[in-house]
XYZ file of C-alpha atoms in Angstrom:
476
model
C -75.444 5.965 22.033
C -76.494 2.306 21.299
C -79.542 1.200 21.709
C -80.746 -1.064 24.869
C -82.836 -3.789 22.919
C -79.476 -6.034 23.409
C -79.813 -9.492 21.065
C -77.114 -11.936 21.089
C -77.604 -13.915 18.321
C -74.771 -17.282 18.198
C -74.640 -18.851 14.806
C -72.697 -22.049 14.337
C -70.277 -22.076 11.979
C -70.876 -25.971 11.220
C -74.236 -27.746 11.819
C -74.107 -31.366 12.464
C -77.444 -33.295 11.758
C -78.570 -35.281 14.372
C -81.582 -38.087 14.836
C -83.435 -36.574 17.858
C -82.745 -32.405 18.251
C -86.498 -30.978 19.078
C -85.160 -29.223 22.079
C -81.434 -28.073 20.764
C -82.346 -24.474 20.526
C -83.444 -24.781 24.427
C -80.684 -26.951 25.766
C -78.177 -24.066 23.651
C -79.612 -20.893 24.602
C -77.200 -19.115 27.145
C -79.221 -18.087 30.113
C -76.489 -15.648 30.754
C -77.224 -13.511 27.365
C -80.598 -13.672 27.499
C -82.250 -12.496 23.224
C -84.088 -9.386 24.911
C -83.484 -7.755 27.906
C -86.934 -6.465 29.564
C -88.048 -2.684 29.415
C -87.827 -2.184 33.542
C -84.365 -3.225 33.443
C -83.290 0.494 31.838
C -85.460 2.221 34.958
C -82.520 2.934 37.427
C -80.086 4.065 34.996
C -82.185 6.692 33.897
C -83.566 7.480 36.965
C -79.876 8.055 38.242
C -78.577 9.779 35.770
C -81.178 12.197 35.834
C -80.928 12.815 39.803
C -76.869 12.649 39.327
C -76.892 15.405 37.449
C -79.526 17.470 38.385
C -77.817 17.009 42.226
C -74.541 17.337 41.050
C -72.804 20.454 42.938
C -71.472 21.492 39.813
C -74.465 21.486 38.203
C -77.563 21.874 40.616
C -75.428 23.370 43.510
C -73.355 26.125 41.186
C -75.490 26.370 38.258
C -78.650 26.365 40.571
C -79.079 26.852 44.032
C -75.827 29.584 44.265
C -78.099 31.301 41.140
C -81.032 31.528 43.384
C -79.584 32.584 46.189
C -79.948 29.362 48.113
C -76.222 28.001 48.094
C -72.982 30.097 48.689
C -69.355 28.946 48.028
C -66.608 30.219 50.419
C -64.062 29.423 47.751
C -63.592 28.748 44.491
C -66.668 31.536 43.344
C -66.416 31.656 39.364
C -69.391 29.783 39.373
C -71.139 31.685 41.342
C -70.539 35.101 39.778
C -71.987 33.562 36.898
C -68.994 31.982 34.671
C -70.262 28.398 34.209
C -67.309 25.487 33.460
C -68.416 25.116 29.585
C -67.490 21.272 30.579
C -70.147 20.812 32.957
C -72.549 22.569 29.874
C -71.939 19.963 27.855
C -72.318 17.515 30.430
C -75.877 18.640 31.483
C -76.555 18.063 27.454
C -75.162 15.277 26.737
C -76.562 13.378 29.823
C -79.772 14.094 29.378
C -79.728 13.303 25.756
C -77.479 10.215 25.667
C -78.878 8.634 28.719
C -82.150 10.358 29.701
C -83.886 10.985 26.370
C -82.161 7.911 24.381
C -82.043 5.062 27.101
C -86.372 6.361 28.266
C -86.963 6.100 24.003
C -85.612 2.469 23.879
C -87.430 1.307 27.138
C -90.403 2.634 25.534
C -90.011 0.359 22.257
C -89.072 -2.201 24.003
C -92.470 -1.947 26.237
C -94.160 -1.686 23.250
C -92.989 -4.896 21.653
C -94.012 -6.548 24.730
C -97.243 -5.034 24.395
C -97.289 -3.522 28.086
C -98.969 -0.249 28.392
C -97.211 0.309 32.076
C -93.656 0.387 30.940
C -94.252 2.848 27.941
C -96.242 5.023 30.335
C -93.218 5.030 32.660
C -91.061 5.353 29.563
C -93.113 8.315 28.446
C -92.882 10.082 31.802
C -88.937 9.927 31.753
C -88.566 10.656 28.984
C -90.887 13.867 29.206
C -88.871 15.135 32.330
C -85.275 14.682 30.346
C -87.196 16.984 27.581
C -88.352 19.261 30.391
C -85.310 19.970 31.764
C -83.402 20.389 28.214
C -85.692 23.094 27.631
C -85.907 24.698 30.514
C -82.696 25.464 31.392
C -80.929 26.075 27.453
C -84.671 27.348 25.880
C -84.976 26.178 22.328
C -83.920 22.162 21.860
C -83.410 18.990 19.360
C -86.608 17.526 20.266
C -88.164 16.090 16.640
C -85.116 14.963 15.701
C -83.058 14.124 19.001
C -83.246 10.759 19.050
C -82.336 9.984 15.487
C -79.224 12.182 17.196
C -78.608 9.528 19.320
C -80.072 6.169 17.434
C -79.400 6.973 13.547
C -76.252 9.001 13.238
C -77.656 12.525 12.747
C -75.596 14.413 14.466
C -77.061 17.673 13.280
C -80.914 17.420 13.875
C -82.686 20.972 13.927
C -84.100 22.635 17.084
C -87.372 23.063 18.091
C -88.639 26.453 19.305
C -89.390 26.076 23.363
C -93.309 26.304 22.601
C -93.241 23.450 20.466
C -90.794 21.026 22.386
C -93.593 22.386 25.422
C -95.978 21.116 23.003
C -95.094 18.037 22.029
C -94.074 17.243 25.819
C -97.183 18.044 27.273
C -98.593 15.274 24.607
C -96.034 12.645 25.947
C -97.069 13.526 29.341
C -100.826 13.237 28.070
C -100.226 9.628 25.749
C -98.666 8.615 29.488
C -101.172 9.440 31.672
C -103.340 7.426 29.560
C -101.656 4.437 29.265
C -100.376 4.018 32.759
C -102.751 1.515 34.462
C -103.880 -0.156 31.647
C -102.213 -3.149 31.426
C -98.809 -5.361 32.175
C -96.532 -4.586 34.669
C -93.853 -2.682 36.133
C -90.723 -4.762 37.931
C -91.071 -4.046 41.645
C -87.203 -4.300 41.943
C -85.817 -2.424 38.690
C -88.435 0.579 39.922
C -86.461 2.406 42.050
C -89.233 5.190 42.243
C -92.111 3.629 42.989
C -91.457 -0.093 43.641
C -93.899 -1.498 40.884
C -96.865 0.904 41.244
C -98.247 2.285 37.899
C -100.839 4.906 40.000
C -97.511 6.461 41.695
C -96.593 6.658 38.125
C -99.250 8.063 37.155
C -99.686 10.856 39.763
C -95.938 12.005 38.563
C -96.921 12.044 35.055
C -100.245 14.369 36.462
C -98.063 16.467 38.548
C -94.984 17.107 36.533
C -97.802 18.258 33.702
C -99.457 20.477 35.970
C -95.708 21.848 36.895
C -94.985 22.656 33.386
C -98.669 24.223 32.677
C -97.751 26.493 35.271
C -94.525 27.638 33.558
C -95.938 27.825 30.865
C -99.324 29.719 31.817
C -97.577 33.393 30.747
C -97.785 32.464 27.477
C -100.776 29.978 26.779
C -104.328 29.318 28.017
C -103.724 26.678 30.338
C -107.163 26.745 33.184
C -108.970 24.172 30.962
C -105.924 21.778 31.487
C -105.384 22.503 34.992
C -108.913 22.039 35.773
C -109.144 18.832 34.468
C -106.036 17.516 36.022
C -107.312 18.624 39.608
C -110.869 16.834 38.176
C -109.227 13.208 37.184
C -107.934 12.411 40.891
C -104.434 12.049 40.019
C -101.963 14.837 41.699
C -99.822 13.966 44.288
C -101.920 13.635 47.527
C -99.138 13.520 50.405
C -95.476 13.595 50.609
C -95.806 9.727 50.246
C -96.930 10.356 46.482
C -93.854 12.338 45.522
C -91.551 11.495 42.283
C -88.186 11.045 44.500
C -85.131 8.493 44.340
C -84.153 7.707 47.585
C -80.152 7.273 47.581
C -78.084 4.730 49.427
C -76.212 4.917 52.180
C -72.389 5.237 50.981
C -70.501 5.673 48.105
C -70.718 5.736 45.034
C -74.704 5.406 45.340
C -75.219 7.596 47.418
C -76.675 11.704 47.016
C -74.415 13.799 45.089
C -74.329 16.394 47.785
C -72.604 13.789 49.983
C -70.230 12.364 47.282
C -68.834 15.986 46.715
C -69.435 17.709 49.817
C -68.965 14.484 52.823
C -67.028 11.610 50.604
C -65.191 14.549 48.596
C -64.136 16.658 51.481
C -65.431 19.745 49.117
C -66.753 22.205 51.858
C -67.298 25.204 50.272
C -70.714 24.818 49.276
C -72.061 26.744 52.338
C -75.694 27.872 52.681
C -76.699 31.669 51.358
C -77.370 34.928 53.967
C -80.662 35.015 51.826
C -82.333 32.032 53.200
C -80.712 32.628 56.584
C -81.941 36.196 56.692
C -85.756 35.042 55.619
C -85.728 31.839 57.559
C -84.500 33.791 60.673
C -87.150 36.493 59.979
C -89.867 33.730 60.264
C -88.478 31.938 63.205
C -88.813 29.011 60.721
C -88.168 25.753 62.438
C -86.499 24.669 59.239
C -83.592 27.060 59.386
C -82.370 24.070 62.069
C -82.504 21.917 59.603
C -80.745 23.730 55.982
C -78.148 24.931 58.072
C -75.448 23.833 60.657
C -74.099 26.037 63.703
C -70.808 28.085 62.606
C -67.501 28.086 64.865
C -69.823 30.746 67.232
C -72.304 28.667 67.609
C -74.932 30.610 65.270
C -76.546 29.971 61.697
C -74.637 32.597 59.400
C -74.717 32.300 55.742
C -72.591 34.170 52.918
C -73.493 36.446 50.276
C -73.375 34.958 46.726
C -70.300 36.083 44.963
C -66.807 37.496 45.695
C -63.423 36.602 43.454
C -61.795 36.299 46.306
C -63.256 35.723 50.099
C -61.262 37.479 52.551
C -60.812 34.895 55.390
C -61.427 37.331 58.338
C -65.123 37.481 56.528
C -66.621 34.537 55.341
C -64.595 31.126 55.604
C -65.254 27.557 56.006
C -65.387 27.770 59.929
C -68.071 30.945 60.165
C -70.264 30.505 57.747
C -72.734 27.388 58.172
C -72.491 24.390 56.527
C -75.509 22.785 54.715
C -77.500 20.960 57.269
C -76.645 17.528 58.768
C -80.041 16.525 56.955
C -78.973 17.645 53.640
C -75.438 15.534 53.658
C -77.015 12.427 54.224
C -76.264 9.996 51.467
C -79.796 8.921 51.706
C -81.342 12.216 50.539
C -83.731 12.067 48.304
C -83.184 12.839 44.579
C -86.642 14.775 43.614
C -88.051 15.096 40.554
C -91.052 16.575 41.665
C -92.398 17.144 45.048
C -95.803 17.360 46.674
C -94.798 20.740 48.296
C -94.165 21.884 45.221
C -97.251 21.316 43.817
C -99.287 21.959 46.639
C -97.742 25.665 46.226
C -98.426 25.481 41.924
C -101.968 24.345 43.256
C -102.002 27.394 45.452
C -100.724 30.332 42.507
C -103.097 28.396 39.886
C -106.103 28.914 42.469
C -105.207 32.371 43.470
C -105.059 33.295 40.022
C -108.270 31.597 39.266
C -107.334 28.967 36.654
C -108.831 26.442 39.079
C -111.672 26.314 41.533
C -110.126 25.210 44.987
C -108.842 26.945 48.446
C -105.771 28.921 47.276
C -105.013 29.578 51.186
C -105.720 26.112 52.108
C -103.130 25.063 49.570
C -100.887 27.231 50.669
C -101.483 25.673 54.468
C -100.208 22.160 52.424
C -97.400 23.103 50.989
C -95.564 24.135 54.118
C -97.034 21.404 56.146
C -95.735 19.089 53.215
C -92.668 20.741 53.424
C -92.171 20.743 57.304
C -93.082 17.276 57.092
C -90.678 16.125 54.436
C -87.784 17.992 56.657
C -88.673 16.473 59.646
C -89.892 19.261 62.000
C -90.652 18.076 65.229
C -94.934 18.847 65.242
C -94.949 21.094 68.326
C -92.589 23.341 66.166
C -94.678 22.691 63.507
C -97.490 23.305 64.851
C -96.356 26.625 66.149
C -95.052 28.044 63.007
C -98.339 26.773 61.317
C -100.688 29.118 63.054
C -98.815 31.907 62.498
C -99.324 31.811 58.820
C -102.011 32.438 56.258
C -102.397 34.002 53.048
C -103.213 37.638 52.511
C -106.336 38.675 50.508
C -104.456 40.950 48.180
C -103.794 39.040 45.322
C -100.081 40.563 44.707
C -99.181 40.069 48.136
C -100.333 36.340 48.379
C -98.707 35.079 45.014
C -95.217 36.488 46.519
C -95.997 34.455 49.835
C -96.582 31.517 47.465
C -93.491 32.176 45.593
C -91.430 32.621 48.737
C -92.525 29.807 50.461
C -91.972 27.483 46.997
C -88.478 28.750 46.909
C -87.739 28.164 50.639
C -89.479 24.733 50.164
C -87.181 23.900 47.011
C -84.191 23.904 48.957
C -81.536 21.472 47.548
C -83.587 21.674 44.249
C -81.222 23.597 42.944
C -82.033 23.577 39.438
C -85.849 23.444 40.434
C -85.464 26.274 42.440
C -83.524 28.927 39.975
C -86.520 27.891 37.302
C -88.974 29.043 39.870
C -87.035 31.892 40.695
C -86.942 32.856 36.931
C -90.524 32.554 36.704
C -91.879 34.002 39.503
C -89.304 36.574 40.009
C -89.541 35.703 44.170
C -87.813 35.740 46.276
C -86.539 39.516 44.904
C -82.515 38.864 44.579
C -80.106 41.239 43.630
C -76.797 39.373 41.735
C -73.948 38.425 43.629
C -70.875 40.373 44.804
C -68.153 41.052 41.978
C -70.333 39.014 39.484
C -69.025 38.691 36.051
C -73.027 39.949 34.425
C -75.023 42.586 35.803
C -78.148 40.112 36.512
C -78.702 36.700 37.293
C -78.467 34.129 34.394
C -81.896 33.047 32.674
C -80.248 30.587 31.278
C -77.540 28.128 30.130
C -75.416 28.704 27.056
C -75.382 25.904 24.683
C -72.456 23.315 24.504
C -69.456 24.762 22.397
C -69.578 21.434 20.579
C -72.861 22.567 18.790
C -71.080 25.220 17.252
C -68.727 23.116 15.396
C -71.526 19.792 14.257
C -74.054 21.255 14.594
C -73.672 25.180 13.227
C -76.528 25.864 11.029
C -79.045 24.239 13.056
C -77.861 26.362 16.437
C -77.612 29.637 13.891
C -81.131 29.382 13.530
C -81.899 28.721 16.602
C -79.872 31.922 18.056
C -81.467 34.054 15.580
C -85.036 33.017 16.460
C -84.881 32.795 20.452
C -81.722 35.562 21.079
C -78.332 35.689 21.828
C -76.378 32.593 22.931
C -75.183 34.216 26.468
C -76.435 33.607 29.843
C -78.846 36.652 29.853
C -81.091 35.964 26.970
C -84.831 34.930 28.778
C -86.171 31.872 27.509
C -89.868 31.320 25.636
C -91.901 31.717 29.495
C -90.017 34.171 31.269
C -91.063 36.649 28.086
């Protein structure tokens, strides 16, 4: 992966002395190649490739929302009964290193030569997330070495346990918050998160740290941090706040649920019997909305799993498609949402690492998620006062859970982390699965086994077995 500091250097072959030259190197400089391209201008292609691929319904729709139950597929089910493509496992991997990680470390030393605290705060957040989401879903990671994997050649750097690349993450995220709104400026146009606006950026860096507190919070003190982030002002406030990337309106920029599902004519990414079952339950307003009518006019979803799906049971006529809502080519790309936090807000309170309202959190999250969906407010309203949080601790961080994971919809990754963490929604694994459990993980790409052996032998031997079952550092 080369570097984005582009320099085009011309040197003349023959120089020809003349009387008057004080502005030659002026009147010669090609405004077309410009020496240094600015830090903002490697923004969207970061920011898409991160969204493409976490969206992609081969990634976040088979290796993500069918894992937690959110998805179904009324053909072509390996994926679902847990035998990834090992193609699309290397292409999670090497996006998020070659683009992500690489393109976010040379927009941040690019910043930095221009002496503008904004950009490498942006950089820093980006670059924090592609970490975030390495570790996450494949546990132990390059992360002291990565980027001399993808700037210097070494194409076998060692891996970092998941506590440290947590660590040293966490730091980024800490190094950003502190920088952002401190100086120079972000391009209105190349930001296509926030149009310019270093607080937006700095409320994601905020959030997306108190997000990976509370994955972490099984295994390290983290009340002290959370406090102080809920102290300093700077969490999401409304839905307005959110870390998203709107898409455009046709192809090929728009939302990959669109390109496959709409553009692709690839309809058998259906919506799951689990979140028809619990929406129905509720009478939740947003069942409307995650799922279309069937050929009887009702919302029916599928069962994960099946080799092969007997047509008489669950085809591409009765079960229900994915919502009109969700196959827009305008939907949002979310990194991190304000629902989402609102309902980390609402655990981290109930379990007393911070002193607010866990209920009243609780209350926001679904309003911020009714609102982001588009309920009509007498619906709303009606749904809102049937709910509240039960005093019984157990009870009330399964609501929370519950709610986050009905909330996450379309999130697939997002949604199977939760789902690993908090163990809610309870799921049994699908029909005819290939493992006897739901995957905690991804295996890593088979490509590591061949550059990269010793490095991923060590690895293996310190974290577990390289299979889909192993649990990563905070699921332990």
């Amino acid at each position: 992966m080369k570097r984005f500091k582009i320099i085009t250097i011309l040197f003349l072959s023959l120089l020809v002395s003349v009387g008057c030259d004080s502005d030659f190197e002026e009147i010669n400089q090609d405004p077309n190649n410009p020496l240094e391209v600015p830090s903002s201008l490697l923004i969207p292609g970061v920011v898409r490739a991160a969204q493409n691929e976490s969206y992609s319904t081969f990634t976040g729709g088979d290796m993500g929302a069918c894992w937690s139950q959110q998805f179904a597929k009324v053909q072509y089910n390996d994926e679902a009964r847990y035998i990834p493509r090992q193609s699309v496992i290397s292409r999670v991997w090497n996006t998020y290193y070659a683009v992500v990680i690489a393109d976010a470390d040379a927009m941040y030393s690019i910043a930095e030569s221009e002496g503008n605290n904004n950009m490498m705060g942006v950089a820093l957040t980006l670059q924090a997330y592609g970490y975030a989401f390495l570790t996450d879903v494949y546990g132990s990671i390059p992360f002291t070495e990565a980027i001399q994997a993808a700037t210097e050649g070494n194409i076998a750097p060692v891996y970092d346990s998941q506590a440290d690349v947590y660590a040293g993450t966490l730091a980024m995220l800490d190094n950003a918050i502190s920088l952002l709104g401190t100086g120079g400026t972000i391009d209105g146009i190349n930001d296509i998160l926030y149009g310019g606006n270093a607080n937006l950026w700095k409320k994601f860096a905020s959030s997306l740290k108190f997000r990976m507190l509370m994955r972490a919070s099984g295994q390290m003190s983290v009340s002290g941090d959370l406090q102080a982030l809920v102290n300093a002002g700077n969490l999401f406030q409304s839905n307005a706040d959110e870390a998203k990337l709107v898409y455009l309106g046709a192809d090929p920029s728009a939302n990959p649920l669109y390109e496959s599902i709409v553009f692709g004519t690839r309809g058998e990414w259906k919506i799951n019997s689990e979140m028809v079952d619990k929406l129905a339950f509720d009478a939740d307003p947003r069942l409307a909305v995650y799922a279309g009518l069937n050929d009887a006019d009702e919302y029916r979803g599928k069962p994960s799993g099946f080799v092969d799906v007997p047509n008489d049971d669950y085809n591409y006529t009765n079960v229900s498609a994915l919502g009109d809502f969700y196959l827009r080519p305008e939907l949002p790309g979310v990194f991190v949402s304000n629902a989402e936090l609102k309902f980390l807000m609402a655990e981290a309170a109930q379990k007393g690492f911070i002193s607010l309202d866990a209920e009243a959190l609780y209350m926001e999250g679904i309003t911020a998620s009714l609102d982001y969906n588009e309920v009509p407010g007498p619906d709303a309203a009606a749904f809102l006062a049937l709910q509240n949080l039960q005093p019984d601790t157990a009870t009330a961080l399964k609501q929370i859970a519950e709610q986050n994971w009905v909330a996450l919809f379309s999130q697939g990754v997002e949604s199977w982390n939760e789902w690993r963490r908090t163990g809610y929604p309870v799921l049994s694994p699908a029909a005819e699965a290939d493992l006897n459990q739901i995957p905690s993980r991804y295996n890593y790409p088979t490509t590591e086994n061949s550059i990269n052996k010793a490095n991923l032998d060590a690895a293996v031997a310190a974290q577990g077995p390289d299979n889909l079952t192993t649990p990563v550092w905070w699921m332990n």
